[in-house]
Coordinates of C-alpha atoms in Angstrom, one line a residue:
X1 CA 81.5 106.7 107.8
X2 CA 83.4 104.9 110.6
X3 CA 87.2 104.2 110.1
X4 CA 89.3 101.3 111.6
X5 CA 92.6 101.8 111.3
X6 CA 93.8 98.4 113.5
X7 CA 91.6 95.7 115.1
X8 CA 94.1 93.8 117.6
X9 CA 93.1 90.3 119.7
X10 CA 94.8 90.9 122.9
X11 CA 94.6 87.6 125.2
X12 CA 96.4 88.7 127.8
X13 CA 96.3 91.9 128.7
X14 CA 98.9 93.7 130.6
X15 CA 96.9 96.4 132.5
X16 CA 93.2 95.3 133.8
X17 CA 91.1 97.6 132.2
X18 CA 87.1 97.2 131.8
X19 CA 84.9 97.0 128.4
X20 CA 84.3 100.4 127.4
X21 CA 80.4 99.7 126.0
X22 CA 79.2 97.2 129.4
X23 CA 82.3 98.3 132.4
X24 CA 82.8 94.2 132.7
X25 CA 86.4 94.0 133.7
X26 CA 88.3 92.6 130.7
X27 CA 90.5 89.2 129.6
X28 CA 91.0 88.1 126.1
X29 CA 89.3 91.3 124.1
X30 CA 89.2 93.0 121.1
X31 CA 91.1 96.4 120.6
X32 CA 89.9 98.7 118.3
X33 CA 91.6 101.7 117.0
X34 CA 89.8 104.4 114.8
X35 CA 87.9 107.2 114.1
X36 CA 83.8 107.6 114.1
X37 CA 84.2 111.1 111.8
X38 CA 86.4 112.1 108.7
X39 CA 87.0 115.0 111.0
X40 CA 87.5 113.3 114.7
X41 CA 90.7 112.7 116.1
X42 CA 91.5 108.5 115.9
X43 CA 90.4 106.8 119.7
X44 CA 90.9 103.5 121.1
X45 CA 87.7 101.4 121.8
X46 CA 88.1 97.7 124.3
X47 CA 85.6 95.8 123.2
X48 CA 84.6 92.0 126.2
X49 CA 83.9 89.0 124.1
X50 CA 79.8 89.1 125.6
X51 CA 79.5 92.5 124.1
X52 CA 81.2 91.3 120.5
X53 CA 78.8 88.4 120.8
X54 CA 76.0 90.6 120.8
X55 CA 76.8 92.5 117.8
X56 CA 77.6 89.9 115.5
X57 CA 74.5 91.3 113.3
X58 CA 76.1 94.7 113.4
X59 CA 77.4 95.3 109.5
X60 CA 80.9 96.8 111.5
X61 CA 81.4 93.1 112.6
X62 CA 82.5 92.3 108.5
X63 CA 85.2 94.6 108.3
X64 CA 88.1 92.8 107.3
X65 CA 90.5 93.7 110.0
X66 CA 87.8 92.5 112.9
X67 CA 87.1 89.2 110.8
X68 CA 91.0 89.1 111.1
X69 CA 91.3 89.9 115.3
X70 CA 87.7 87.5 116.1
X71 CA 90.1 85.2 113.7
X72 CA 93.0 85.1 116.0
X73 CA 90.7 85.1 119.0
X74 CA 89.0 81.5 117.9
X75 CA 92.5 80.1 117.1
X76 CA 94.4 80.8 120.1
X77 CA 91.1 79.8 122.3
X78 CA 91.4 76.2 121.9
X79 CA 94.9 76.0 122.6
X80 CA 94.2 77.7 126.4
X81 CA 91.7 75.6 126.7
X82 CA 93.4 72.2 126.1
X83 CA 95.9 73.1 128.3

């Protein structure tokens, strides 16, 4: 069982780092914080919105706290756009 202790929008990120499933350099991106084993030290995972738009059939994509960050993601998109 996978745990996910924080799912964070981050829209503009500080350090340019790249998506750690494709190696796209990243903007506005999901970062996850957990642990894939009861036993496994927690990890950071940067997730690019083309990869999260991939695995929206994924069951890990209706956890709560990833609803939450893809939440915040879709709110703050419109208002970047309009401007």
């Amino acid at each position: 069982m996978s745990w996910i202790i924080a799912a964070r929008y981050v829209h503009r990120p500080r350090i340019a780092r790249r998506c750690d499933d494709c190696g796209r350099r990243l903007g506005p991106h999901i970062y996850l914080y957990g642990r894939a084993h009861d036993t496994d030290p927690p990890s950071a995972m940067r997730l690019c919105a083309s990869h999260l738009d991939a695995m929206t059939h994924h069951k890990a994509m209706t956890h709560p706290k990833i609803v939450a960050a893809l939440a915040e993601g879709a709110r703050r998109t419109p208002d970047e756009e309009a401007a």
